[in-house]
PDB file of C-alpha atoms in Angstrom:
ATOM      1  CA  MET A   1     -74.306  24.915  57.935  1.00  0.00           C
ATOM      2  CA  ALA A   2     -76.687  27.187  56.062  1.00  0.00           C
ATOM      3  CA  GLY A   3     -74.045  29.788  55.500  1.00  0.00           C
ATOM      4  CA  PHE A   4     -71.609  27.155  54.253  1.00  0.00           C
ATOM      5  CA  ARG A   5     -74.135  25.837  51.825  1.00  0.00           C
ATOM      6  CA  ILE A   6     -74.997  29.325  50.634  1.00  0.00           C
ATOM      7  CA  GLY A   7     -71.341  30.086  50.133  1.00  0.00           C
ATOM      8  CA  ARG A   8     -70.740  26.906  48.226  1.00  0.00           C
ATOM      9  CA  GLY A   9     -73.768  27.373  46.127  1.00  0.00           C
ATOM     10  CA  ARG A  10     -72.819  30.962  45.410  1.00  0.00           C
ATOM     11  CA  GLY A  11     -69.510  29.881  44.118  1.00  0.00           C
ATOM     12  CA  ASN A  12     -71.025  27.220  41.923  1.00  0.00           C
ATOM     13  CA  ASN A  13     -73.203  29.739  40.123  1.00  0.00           C
ATOM     14  CA  ARG A  14     -70.249  31.118  38.229  1.00  0.00           C
ATOM     15  CA  THR A  15     -69.904  30.190  34.617  1.00  0.00           C
ATOM     16  CA  PRO A  16     -66.776  28.439  33.356  1.00  0.00           C
ATOM     17  CA  GLN A  17     -65.661  31.726  31.789  1.00  0.00           C
ATOM     18  CA  GLN A  18     -65.897  33.547  35.143  1.00  0.00           C
ATOM     19  CA  GLN A  19     -63.955  30.987  37.122  1.00  0.00           C
ATOM     20  CA  PRO A  20     -60.267  31.882  37.503  1.00  0.00           C
ATOM     21  CA  GLN A  21     -57.901  29.694  35.601  1.00  0.00           C
ATOM     22  CA  GLN A  22     -55.433  27.926  37.868  1.00  0.00           C
ATOM     23  CA  ALA A  23     -52.264  27.148  35.974  1.00  0.00           C
ATOM     24  CA  PRO A  24     -50.590  23.908  36.874  1.00  0.00           C
ATOM     25  CA  PRO A  25     -47.331  24.249  38.670  1.00  0.00           C
ATOM     26  CA  PRO A  26     -44.452  24.624  36.278  1.00  0.00           C
ATOM     27  CA  PRO A  27     -42.067  21.722  35.960  1.00  0.00           C
ATOM     28  CA  HIS A  28     -38.751  21.723  37.725  1.00  0.00           C
ATOM     29  CA  GLY A  29     -36.326  24.228  36.258  1.00  0.00           C
ATOM     30  CA  GLN A  30     -38.977  26.284  34.316  1.00  0.00           C
ATOM     31  CA  GLN A  31     -38.370  30.012  33.959  1.00  0.00           C
ATOM     32  CA  TYR A  32     -41.114  32.633  34.170  1.00  0.00           C
ATOM     33  CA  GLY A  33     -41.729  35.765  32.200  1.00  0.00           C
ATOM     34  CA  GLN A  34     -40.490  39.261  32.898  1.00  0.00           C
ATOM     35  CA  TYR A  35     -43.278  40.216  35.389  1.00  0.00           C
ATOM     36  CA  GLY A  36     -43.660  36.915  37.169  1.00  0.00           C
ATOM     37  CA  GLY A  37     -46.291  35.729  34.757  1.00  0.00           C
ATOM     38  CA  GLN A  38     -46.565  32.442  32.992  1.00  0.00           C
ATOM     39  CA  TYR A  39     -43.972  31.337  30.425  1.00  0.00           C
ATOM     40  CA  ALA A  40     -44.661  32.970  27.116  1.00  0.00           C
ATOM     41  CA  GLY A  41     -44.263  29.998  24.843  1.00  0.00           C
ATOM     42  CA  PRO A  42     -45.673  29.209  21.428  1.00  0.00           C
ATOM     43  CA  TYR A  43     -49.028  28.211  23.040  1.00  0.00           C
ATOM     44  CA  ALA A  44     -49.529  31.389  25.161  1.00  0.00           C
ATOM     45  CA  GLY A  45     -52.619  32.548  23.244  1.00  0.00           C
ATOM     46  CA  ASP A  46     -54.347  29.193  23.357  1.00  0.00           C
ATOM     47  CA  ARG A  47     -56.050  28.418  26.706  1.00  0.00           C
ATOM     48  CA  THR A  48     -56.757  24.837  25.678  1.00  0.00           C
ATOM     49  CA  ALA A  49     -53.061  24.085  25.180  1.00  0.00           C
ATOM     50  CA  PRO A  50     -50.796  23.284  28.114  1.00  0.00           C
ATOM     51  CA  SER A  51     -49.239  26.310  29.749  1.00  0.00           C
ATOM     52  CA  TYR A  52     -45.750  24.828  30.091  1.00  0.00           C
ATOM     53  CA  PRO A  53     -43.163  25.109  27.326  1.00  0.00           C
ATOM     54  CA  PRO A  54     -42.383  22.293  24.860  1.00  0.00           C
ATOM     55  CA  GLN A  55     -40.397  19.345  26.055  1.00  0.00           C
ATOM     56  CA  GLN A  56     -37.430  20.217  23.841  1.00  0.00           C
ATOM     57  CA  GLN A  57     -37.012  23.673  25.370  1.00  0.00           C
ATOM     58  CA  TRP A  58     -37.350  22.263  28.879  1.00  0.00           C
ATOM     59  CA  GLN A  59     -34.628  19.710  28.191  1.00  0.00           C
ATOM     60  CA  GLN A  60     -32.156  22.439  27.319  1.00  0.00           C
ATOM     61  CA  HIS A  61     -32.117  23.533  30.981  1.00  0.00           C
ATOM     62  CA  GLN A  62     -31.796  20.075  32.476  1.00  0.00           C
ATOM     63  CA  GLN A  63     -28.550  18.846  33.893  1.00  0.00           C
ATOM     64  CA  PRO A  64     -27.241  15.454  32.770  1.00  0.00           C
ATOM     65  CA  HIS A  65     -27.640  12.693  35.316  1.00  0.00           C
ATOM     66  CA  GLY A  66     -25.153  10.219  33.855  1.00  0.00           C
ATOM     67  CA  GLU A  67     -27.512   8.805  31.259  1.00  0.00           C
ATOM     68  CA  PRO A  68     -26.282   8.382  27.623  1.00  0.00           C
ATOM     69  CA  GLU A  69     -27.409  11.153  25.295  1.00  0.00           C
ATOM     70  CA  TYR A  70     -28.518   9.791  21.934  1.00  0.00           C
ATOM     71  CA  PHE A  71     -30.200  12.887  20.522  1.00  0.00           C
ATOM     72  CA  GLY A  72     -27.306  15.338  20.538  1.00  0.00           C
ATOM     73  CA  ASP A  73     -25.342  17.373  23.010  1.00  0.00           C
ATOM     74  CA  PRO A  74     -27.649  19.551  25.208  1.00  0.00           C
ATOM     75  CA  TYR A  75     -24.844  22.122  25.426  1.00  0.00           C
ATOM     76  CA  ALA A  76     -24.259  22.355  21.690  1.00  0.00           C
ATOM     77  CA  GLN A  77     -26.191  25.650  21.305  1.00  0.00           C
ATOM     78  CA  ALA A  78     -25.097  27.254  24.548  1.00  0.00           C
ATOM     79  CA  HIS A  79     -21.411  26.403  24.113  1.00  0.00           C
ATOM     80  CA  PRO A  80     -20.463  25.946  20.426  1.00  0.00           C
ATOM     81  CA  GLN A  81     -17.150  24.199  20.024  1.00  0.00           C
ATOM     82  CA  GLN A  82     -14.816  23.755  17.106  1.00  0.00           C
ATOM     83  CA  PRO A  83     -14.488  20.189  15.803  1.00  0.00           C
ATOM     84  CA  GLN A  84     -11.098  18.562  15.955  1.00  0.00           C
ATOM     85  CA  PRO A  85      -9.428  16.498  13.199  1.00  0.00           C
ATOM     86  CA  GLY A  86     -10.670  13.329  14.875  1.00  0.00           C
ATOM     87  CA  GLY A  87     -14.283  14.302  14.124  1.00  0.00           C
ATOM     88  CA  TYR A  88     -15.401  15.403  17.644  1.00  0.00           C
ATOM     89  CA  ALA A  89     -15.399  18.697  19.505  1.00  0.00           C
ATOM     90  CA  ALA A  90     -12.669  19.546  21.971  1.00  0.00           C
ATOM     91  CA  GLY A  91     -13.801  18.980  25.536  1.00  0.00           C
ATOM     92  CA  ASP A  92     -16.774  16.861  24.518  1.00  0.00           C
ATOM     93  CA  PRO A  93     -17.966  15.169  27.775  1.00  0.00           C
ATOM     94  CA  TYR A  94     -19.349  12.212  25.800  1.00  0.00           C
ATOM     95  CA  ALA A  95     -16.265  11.432  23.661  1.00  0.00           C
ATOM     96  CA  ASP A  96     -14.747   8.013  24.310  1.00  0.00           C
ATOM     97  CA  ASN A  97     -16.993   7.294  27.309  1.00  0.00           C
ATOM     98  CA  PRO A  98     -18.800   3.967  27.807  1.00  0.00           C
ATOM     99  CA  GLY A  99     -22.198   4.044  26.141  1.00  0.00           C
ATOM    100  CA  HIS A 100     -21.316   6.860  23.755  1.00  0.00           C
ATOM    101  CA  THR A 101     -20.004   6.906  20.233  1.00  0.00           C
ATOM    102  CA  ARG A 102     -17.708   9.202  18.302  1.00  0.00           C
ATOM    103  CA  ALA A 103     -18.567  10.444  14.820  1.00  0.00           C
ATOM    104  CA  PHE A 104     -15.958  10.262  12.060  1.00  0.00           C
ATOM    105  CA  SER A 105     -16.048  11.559   8.547  1.00  0.00           C
ATOM    106  CA  VAL A 106     -15.934   9.279   5.534  1.00  0.00           C
ATOM    107  CA  GLY A 107     -12.367   8.240   4.775  1.00  0.00           C
ATOM    108  CA  ASP A 108     -11.043   9.385   8.152  1.00  0.00           C
ATOM    109  CA  ASP A 109      -8.672   6.987   9.896  1.00  0.00           C
ATOM    110  CA  PRO A 110      -9.130   7.428  13.677  1.00  0.00           C
ATOM    111  CA  TYR A 111      -6.269   5.074  14.547  1.00  0.00           C
ATOM    112  CA  GLY A 112      -3.333   6.449  12.593  1.00  0.00           C
ATOM    113  CA  ASP A 113      -2.047   8.401   9.652  1.00  0.00           C
ATOM    114  CA  GLY A 114      -3.099   5.823   7.051  1.00  0.00           C
ATOM    115  CA  ALA A 115       0.307   4.084   6.899  1.00  0.00           C
ATOM    116  CA  THR A 116      -1.109   0.735   8.018  1.00  0.00           C
ATOM    117  CA  TYR A 117      -0.409  -2.682   6.687  1.00  0.00           C
ATOM    118  CA  ARG A 118      -2.515  -3.698   3.714  1.00  0.00           C
ATOM    119  CA  ALA A 119      -3.067  -7.364   3.088  1.00  0.00           C
ATOM    120  CA  GLY A 120      -1.557  -8.612  -0.136  1.00  0.00           C
ATOM    121  CA  ALA A 121       0.775  -5.647  -0.585  1.00  0.00           C
ATOM    122  CA  ALA A 122       4.478  -6.360  -0.495  1.00  0.00           C
ATOM    123  CA  PRO A 123       6.553  -4.165   1.806  1.00  0.00           C
ATOM    124  CA  ALA A 124       8.672  -1.510   0.171  1.00  0.00           C
ATOM    125  CA  ALA A 125      12.267  -2.589  -0.343  1.00  0.00           C
ATOM    126  CA  PRO A 126      14.918  -0.528   1.432  1.00  0.00           C
ATOM    127  CA  ALA A 127      16.688   1.724  -1.032  1.00  0.00           C
ATOM    128  CA  GLY A 128      20.432   1.198  -0.754  1.00  0.00           C
ATOM    129  CA  PRO A 129      23.372   2.994  -2.340  1.00  0.00           C
ATOM    130  CA  ARG A 130      24.679   2.003  -5.713  1.00  0.00           C
ATOM    131  CA  LEU A 131      27.311  -0.710  -5.471  1.00  0.00           C
ATOM    132  CA  HIS A 132      30.706  -0.442  -7.077  1.00  0.00           C
ATOM    133  CA  TRP A 133      31.188  -2.709 -10.067  1.00  0.00           C
ATOM    134  CA  LYS A 134      33.550  -4.955  -8.115  1.00  0.00           C
ATOM    135  CA  GLU A 135      31.080  -5.318  -5.259  1.00  0.00           C
ATOM    136  CA  LEU A 136      28.280  -5.861  -7.768  1.00  0.00           C
ATOM    137  CA  LEU A 137      30.019  -8.705  -9.598  1.00  0.00           C
ATOM    138  CA  SER A 138      31.142 -10.423  -6.415  1.00  0.00           C
ATOM    139  CA  GLY A 139      27.737  -9.884  -4.810  1.00  0.00           C
ATOM    140  CA  ILE A 140      25.912 -11.635  -7.665  1.00  0.00           C
ATOM    141  CA  VAL A 141      28.007 -14.748  -7.031  1.00  0.00           C
ATOM    142  CA  LEU A 142      28.439 -14.689  -3.251  1.00  0.00           C
ATOM    143  CA  ARG A 143      25.340 -12.884  -1.898  1.00  0.00           C
ATOM    144  CA  PRO A 144      22.809 -12.641  -4.720  1.00  0.00           C
ATOM    145  CA  GLY A 145      19.699 -11.926  -2.632  1.00  0.00           C
ATOM    146  CA  PRO A 146      20.865  -8.773  -0.832  1.00  0.00           C
ATOM    147  CA  THR A 147      22.671  -7.575  -3.975  1.00  0.00           C
ATOM    148  CA  PHE A 148      19.561  -7.831  -6.158  1.00  0.00           C
ATOM    149  CA  LEU A 149      17.451  -6.174  -3.503  1.00  0.00           C
ATOM    150  CA  GLN A 150      19.863  -3.274  -3.140  1.00  0.00           C
ATOM    151  CA  MET A 151      20.327  -2.758  -6.872  1.00  0.00           C
ATOM    152  CA  ARG A 152      16.675  -3.106  -7.858  1.00  0.00           C
ATOM    153  CA  ASP A 153      16.369   0.680  -8.400  1.00  0.00           C
ATOM    154  CA  HIS A 154      19.823   1.366  -9.891  1.00  0.00           C
ATOM    155  CA  PRO A 155      20.700   0.906 -13.564  1.00  0.00           C
ATOM    156  CA  VAL A 156      23.811  -1.211 -14.170  1.00  0.00           C
ATOM    157  CA  TRP A 157      24.451  -0.452 -17.843  1.00  0.00           C
ATOM    158  CA  GLY A 158      28.176   0.071 -17.490  1.00  0.00           C
ATOM    159  CA  PRO A 159      29.097  -3.292 -15.931  1.00  0.00           C
ATOM    160  CA  ALA A 160      26.394  -5.129 -17.904  1.00  0.00           C
ATOM    161  CA  LEU A 161      27.480  -3.947 -21.358  1.00  0.00           C
ATOM    162  CA  THR A 162      31.200  -4.332 -20.603  1.00  0.00           C
ATOM    163  CA  VAL A 163      30.993  -7.831 -19.116  1.00  0.00           C
ATOM    164  CA  THR A 164      28.619  -9.069 -21.824  1.00  0.00           C
ATOM    165  CA  PHE A 165      30.794  -7.711 -24.614  1.00  0.00           C
ATOM    166  CA  LEU A 166      33.919  -9.325 -23.184  1.00  0.00           C
ATOM    167  CA  TYR A 167      32.034 -12.584 -22.755  1.00  0.00           C
ATOM    168  CA  GLY A 168      30.933 -12.427 -26.401  1.00  0.00           C
ATOM    169  CA  LEU A 169      34.519 -11.924 -27.564  1.00  0.00           C
ATOM    170  CA  LEU A 170      35.526 -15.213 -25.954  1.00  0.00           C
ATOM    171  CA  ALA A 171      32.310 -17.110 -26.651  1.00  0.00           C
ATOM    172  CA  ILE A 172      33.363 -17.747 -30.249  1.00  0.00           C
ATOM    173  CA  PHE A 173      36.173 -19.947 -28.954  1.00  0.00           C
ATOM    174  CA  GLY A 174      33.851 -22.039 -26.818  1.00  0.00           C
ATOM    175  CA  PHE A 175      32.611 -24.094 -29.774  1.00  0.00           C
ATOM    176  CA  ASP A 176      34.822 -26.432 -31.744  1.00  0.00           C
ATOM    177  CA  GLU A 177      33.817 -25.360 -35.270  1.00  0.00           C
ATOM    178  CA  THR A 178      33.894 -21.601 -34.695  1.00  0.00           C
ATOM    179  CA  ARG A 179      37.210 -21.890 -32.874  1.00  0.00           C
ATOM    180  CA  LYS A 180      38.836 -23.751 -35.800  1.00  0.00           C
ATOM    181  CA  GLU A 181      37.494 -21.188 -38.285  1.00  0.00           C
ATOM    182  CA  ALA A 182      38.749 -18.276 -36.221  1.00  0.00           C
ATOM    183  CA  ILE A 183      42.208 -19.798 -35.801  1.00  0.00           C
ATOM    184  CA  SER A 184      42.655 -20.702 -39.493  1.00  0.00           C
ATOM    185  CA  ALA A 185      41.316 -17.352 -40.823  1.00  0.00           C
ATOM    186  CA  PRO A 186      43.513 -14.263 -41.333  1.00  0.00           C
ATOM    187  CA  PHE A 187      43.974 -12.016 -38.390  1.00  0.00           C
ATOM    188  CA  ALA A 188      41.810  -9.180 -39.726  1.00  0.00           C
ATOM    189  CA  THR A 189      38.992 -11.561 -40.573  1.00  0.00           C
ATOM    190  CA  ALA A 190      39.229 -13.280 -37.180  1.00  0.00           C
ATOM    191  CA  LEU A 191      39.245  -9.912 -35.420  1.00  0.00           C
ATOM    192  CA  VAL A 192      36.132  -8.772 -37.228  1.00  0.00           C
ATOM    193  CA  SER A 193      34.395 -12.038 -36.426  1.00  0.00           C
ATOM    194  CA  VAL A 194      35.278 -11.754 -32.778  1.00  0.00           C
ATOM    195  CA  LEU A 195      34.025  -8.140 -32.570  1.00  0.00           C
ATOM    196  CA  ILE A 196      30.807  -9.005 -34.355  1.00  0.00           C
ATOM    197  CA  THR A 197      30.215 -11.899 -31.978  1.00  0.00           C
ATOM    198  CA  GLY A 198      30.686  -9.569 -29.005  1.00  0.00           C
ATOM    199  CA  VAL A 199      28.135  -7.086 -30.392  1.00  0.00           C
ATOM    200  CA  VAL A 200      25.670  -9.896 -31.200  1.00  0.00           C
ATOM    201  CA  PHE A 201      25.876 -11.185 -27.635  1.00  0.00           C
ATOM    202  CA  VAL A 202      25.214  -7.674 -26.284  1.00  0.00           C
ATOM    203  CA  ILE A 203      22.156  -7.255 -28.521  1.00  0.00           C
ATOM    204  CA  GLY A 204      20.937 -10.753 -27.675  1.00  0.00           C
ATOM    205  CA  GLY A 205      21.327 -10.071 -23.961  1.00  0.00           C
ATOM    206  CA  LEU A 206      19.318  -6.852 -24.299  1.00  0.00           C
ATOM    207  CA  ILE A 207      16.519  -8.639 -26.146  1.00  0.00           C
ATOM    208  CA  LEU A 208      16.333 -11.549 -23.732  1.00  0.00           C
ATOM    209  CA  GLY A 209      16.428  -9.231 -20.731  1.00  0.00           C
ATOM    210  CA  ALA A 210      13.619  -7.140 -22.188  1.00  0.00           C
ATOM    211  CA  VAL A 211      11.538 -10.301 -22.684  1.00  0.00           C
ATOM    212  CA  THR A 212      12.116 -11.313 -19.062  1.00  0.00           C
ATOM    213  CA  HIS A 213      11.120  -7.860 -17.843  1.00  0.00           C
ATOM    214  CA  THR A 214       7.965  -7.835 -19.985  1.00  0.00           C
ATOM    215  CA  LEU A 215       6.886 -11.246 -18.705  1.00  0.00           C
ATOM    216  CA  ALA A 216       7.526 -10.161 -15.119  1.00  0.00           C
ATOM    217  CA  ARG A 217       5.317  -7.113 -15.584  1.00  0.00           C
ATOM    218  CA  GLN A 218       2.612  -9.214 -17.150  1.00  0.00           C
ATOM    219  CA  LEU A 219       2.657 -11.492 -14.107  1.00  0.00           C
ATOM    220  CA  GLY A 220       2.147  -8.555 -11.735  1.00  0.00           C
ATOM    221  CA  GLY A 221       5.690  -7.294 -11.169  1.00  0.00           C
ATOM    222  CA  ASP A 222       6.457  -3.644 -10.462  1.00  0.00           C
ATOM    223  CA  GLY A 223      10.200  -3.393 -11.143  1.00  0.00           C
ATOM    224  CA  SER A 224      12.046  -1.051 -13.487  1.00  0.00           C
ATOM    225  CA  TRP A 225      13.220  -2.280 -16.856  1.00  0.00           C
ATOM    226  CA  GLN A 226      16.795  -0.924 -16.711  1.00  0.00           C
ATOM    227  CA  PRO A 227      17.930  -2.826 -13.580  1.00  0.00           C
ATOM    228  CA  THR A 228      16.120  -5.959 -14.764  1.00  0.00           C
ATOM    229  CA  VAL A 229      17.732  -5.982 -18.207  1.00  0.00           C
ATOM    230  CA  GLY A 230      21.183  -5.072 -16.887  1.00  0.00           C
ATOM    231  CA  LEU A 231      21.183  -7.670 -14.132  1.00  0.00           C
ATOM    232  CA  SER A 232      19.916 -10.365 -16.500  1.00  0.00           C
ATOM    233  CA  MET A 233      22.826  -9.662 -18.847  1.00  0.00           C
ATOM    234  CA  LEU A 234      25.278  -9.979 -15.969  1.00  0.00           C
ATOM    235  CA  ILE A 235      23.726 -13.261 -14.816  1.00  0.00           C
ATOM    236  CA  MET A 236      23.872 -14.667 -18.337  1.00  0.00           C
ATOM    237  CA  SER A 237      27.544 -13.824 -18.731  1.00  0.00           C
ATOM    238  CA  LEU A 238      28.839 -14.654 -15.244  1.00  0.00           C
ATOM    239  CA  THR A 239      27.103 -18.014 -14.942  1.00  0.00           C
ATOM    240  CA  ASP A 240      28.512 -19.277 -18.256  1.00  0.00           C
ATOM    241  CA  ALA A 241      32.042 -18.123 -17.512  1.00  0.00           C
ATOM    242  CA  PRO A 242      33.152 -21.424 -15.830  1.00  0.00           C
ATOM    243  CA  ARG A 243      31.945 -23.488 -18.781  1.00  0.00           C
ATOM    244  CA  LEU A 244      33.658 -21.132 -21.221  1.00  0.00           C
ATOM    245  CA  VAL A 245      36.987 -21.415 -19.403  1.00  0.00           C
ATOM    246  CA  PHE A 246      36.970 -25.206 -19.672  1.00  0.00           C
ATOM    247  CA  ALA A 247      35.734 -25.052 -23.261  1.00  0.00           C
ATOM    248  CA  LEU A 248      38.681 -22.860 -24.354  1.00  0.00           C
ATOM    249  CA  PHE A 249      41.112 -25.699 -23.521  1.00  0.00           C
ATOM    250  CA  LEU A 250      39.005 -28.856 -23.730  1.00  0.00           C
ATOM    251  CA  GLY A 251      36.542 -28.001 -26.448  1.00  0.00           C
ATOM    252  CA  GLY A 252      32.808 -27.628 -26.297  1.00  0.00           C
ATOM    253  CA  GLU A 253      32.107 -31.339 -26.842  1.00  0.00           C
ATOM    254  CA  ASN A 254      34.037 -32.512 -23.812  1.00  0.00           C
ATOM    255  CA  SER A 255      32.031 -34.387 -21.171  1.00  0.00           C
ATOM    256  CA  LEU A 256      33.343 -32.240 -18.310  1.00  0.00           C
ATOM    257  CA  VAL A 257      32.383 -29.100 -20.230  1.00  0.00           C
ATOM    258  CA  GLN A 258      28.883 -30.499 -20.750  1.00  0.00           C
ATOM    259  CA  VAL A 259      28.475 -31.284 -17.057  1.00  0.00           C
ATOM    260  CA  VAL A 260      29.742 -27.850 -16.066  1.00  0.00           C
ATOM    261  CA  GLY A 261      27.368 -26.331 -18.600  1.00  0.00           C
ATOM    262  CA  TRP A 262      24.328 -28.048 -17.069  1.00  0.00           C
ATOM    263  CA  VAL A 263      25.363 -27.107 -13.528  1.00  0.00           C
ATOM    264  CA  THR A 264      25.910 -23.473 -14.463  1.00  0.00           C
ATOM    265  CA  TRP A 265      22.581 -23.439 -16.313  1.00  0.00           C
ATOM    266  CA  LEU A 266      20.793 -24.540 -13.135  1.00  0.00           C
ATOM    267  CA  ALA A 267      22.692 -21.865 -11.218  1.00  0.00           C
ATOM    268  CA  ALA A 268      21.566 -19.301 -13.809  1.00  0.00           C
ATOM    269  CA  GLY A 269      17.957 -20.374 -13.275  1.00  0.00           C
ATOM    270  CA  ALA A 270      18.285 -19.865  -9.533  1.00  0.00           C
ATOM    271  CA  LEU A 271      19.880 -16.438  -9.985  1.00  0.00           C
ATOM    272  CA  PHE A 272      17.272 -15.349 -12.534  1.00  0.00           C
ATOM    273  CA  THR A 273      14.498 -16.394 -10.201  1.00  0.00           C
ATOM    274  CA  SER A 274      16.043 -14.533  -7.274  1.00  0.00           C
ATOM    275  CA  MET A 275      16.684 -11.407  -9.338  1.00  0.00           C
ATOM    276  CA  VAL A 276      13.158 -11.197 -10.773  1.00  0.00           C
ATOM    277  CA  SER A 277      11.638 -11.956  -7.387  1.00  0.00           C
ATOM    278  CA  LYS A 278      13.568  -9.167  -5.654  1.00  0.00           C
ATOM    279  CA  SER A 279      13.302  -6.646  -8.488  1.00  0.00           C
ATOM    280  CA  HIS A 280       9.578  -7.120  -9.175  1.00  0.00           C
ATOM    281  CA  ASP A 281       8.222  -8.286  -5.784  1.00  0.00           C
ATOM    282  CA  LEU A 282       7.023 -11.587  -7.189  1.00  0.00           C
ATOM    283  CA  PRO A 283       6.872 -15.048  -5.604  1.00  0.00           C
ATOM    284  CA  TRP A 284       9.439 -17.476  -6.897  1.00  0.00           C
ATOM    285  CA  PRO A 285       7.065 -19.509  -9.152  1.00  0.00           C
ATOM    286  CA  LYS A 286       6.098 -16.389 -11.100  1.00  0.00           C
ATOM    287  CA  ALA A 287       9.699 -15.186 -11.147  1.00  0.00           C
ATOM    288  CA  LEU A 288      10.818 -18.512 -12.570  1.00  0.00           C
ATOM    289  CA  GLY A 289       8.047 -18.359 -15.179  1.00  0.00           C
ATOM    290  CA  ALA A 290       9.153 -14.888 -16.238  1.00  0.00           C
ATOM    291  CA  SER A 291      12.718 -16.159 -16.719  1.00  0.00           C
ATOM    292  CA  ALA A 292      11.709 -19.345 -18.571  1.00  0.00           C
ATOM    293  CA  ILE A 293      12.143 -17.990 -22.124  1.00  0.00           C
ATOM    294  CA  GLN A 294      15.588 -16.583 -21.404  1.00  0.00           C
ATOM    295  CA  LEU A 295      16.689 -19.818 -19.727  1.00  0.00           C
ATOM    296  CA  ILE A 296      15.518 -21.920 -22.673  1.00  0.00           C
ATOM    297  CA  ALA A 297      17.279 -19.604 -25.114  1.00  0.00           C
ATOM    298  CA  LEU A 298      20.541 -19.789 -23.157  1.00  0.00           C
ATOM    299  CA  LEU A 299      20.333 -23.568 -23.031  1.00  0.00           C
ATOM    300  CA  SER A 300      19.718 -23.902 -26.746  1.00  0.00           C
ATOM    301  CA  ILE A 301      22.160 -21.293 -28.045  1.00  0.00           C
ATOM    302  CA  ILE A 302      25.070 -21.346 -25.618  1.00  0.00           C
ATOM    303  CA  LYS A 303      25.005 -24.464 -23.458  1.00  0.00           C
ATOM    304  CA  LEU A 304      24.071 -27.038 -26.093  1.00  0.00           C
ATOM    305  CA  GLY A 305      24.922 -25.072 -29.227  1.00  0.00           C
ATOM    306  CA  THR A 306      22.047 -26.551 -31.182  1.00  0.00           C
ATOM    307  CA  ILE A 307      20.959 -23.265 -32.798  1.00  0.00           C
TER     308      ILE A 307
END
């Protein structure tokens, strides 16, 4: 007992500087220095600091245990990887797994090539081949919707100018007074009058078609002016052809001619609305509003003959 006490007391006489420093056991996975010594970290010269390395360096040698990693990939420095177009590295163990997120750059569409549906945008019309003039004229009467949709990007100057000019040559005979003057006048004078009337109808059709196109663009349309003007001239001429045929034999003041004139005017309104709607991607109320001035002008000048 005496020797034990002496030994214990002898050991207690040492100063704190003489007592050997016992380093705490290193954490799991810690590496030692070159000669088996303690880890030479940033706190190696300071005895008051802990002898184990910082927590961040220790985490680099840990293996993942299935927990989500919110502070970066622990293998990012050891195994640098090239990012893919989707915004994540190839072979990323955390990509698309439950509890993990994927980073995308600003403006990157992770679900497609950007050709998605956009609300409020009208679908692009299928571009079709140019129709022959015979198919164009018959299509306006028999199948107006598909015809206008197919010809919305094709100018129709040839058929439009020809049909409108021919319609103007005969329009002078659709009114009682002008028909009597043309019949009683000399042939040269009547011929000049007929030719002038044809040119005036062509110019009037161009002006009215341009007005319709301008109004359609103001209402939000996106069609081209050449197909719009050309198709409007064809609608104006073709829809009034039945009334003109009856007027050549019965006169413009006949009741049947008046009824046919009103019916064809309503048909012209429907065709104008369909044409502007297909050519400019507009709903039918706006398409009808864009055609209103041309319809009123046709009713006043041609159908009723009041101007």
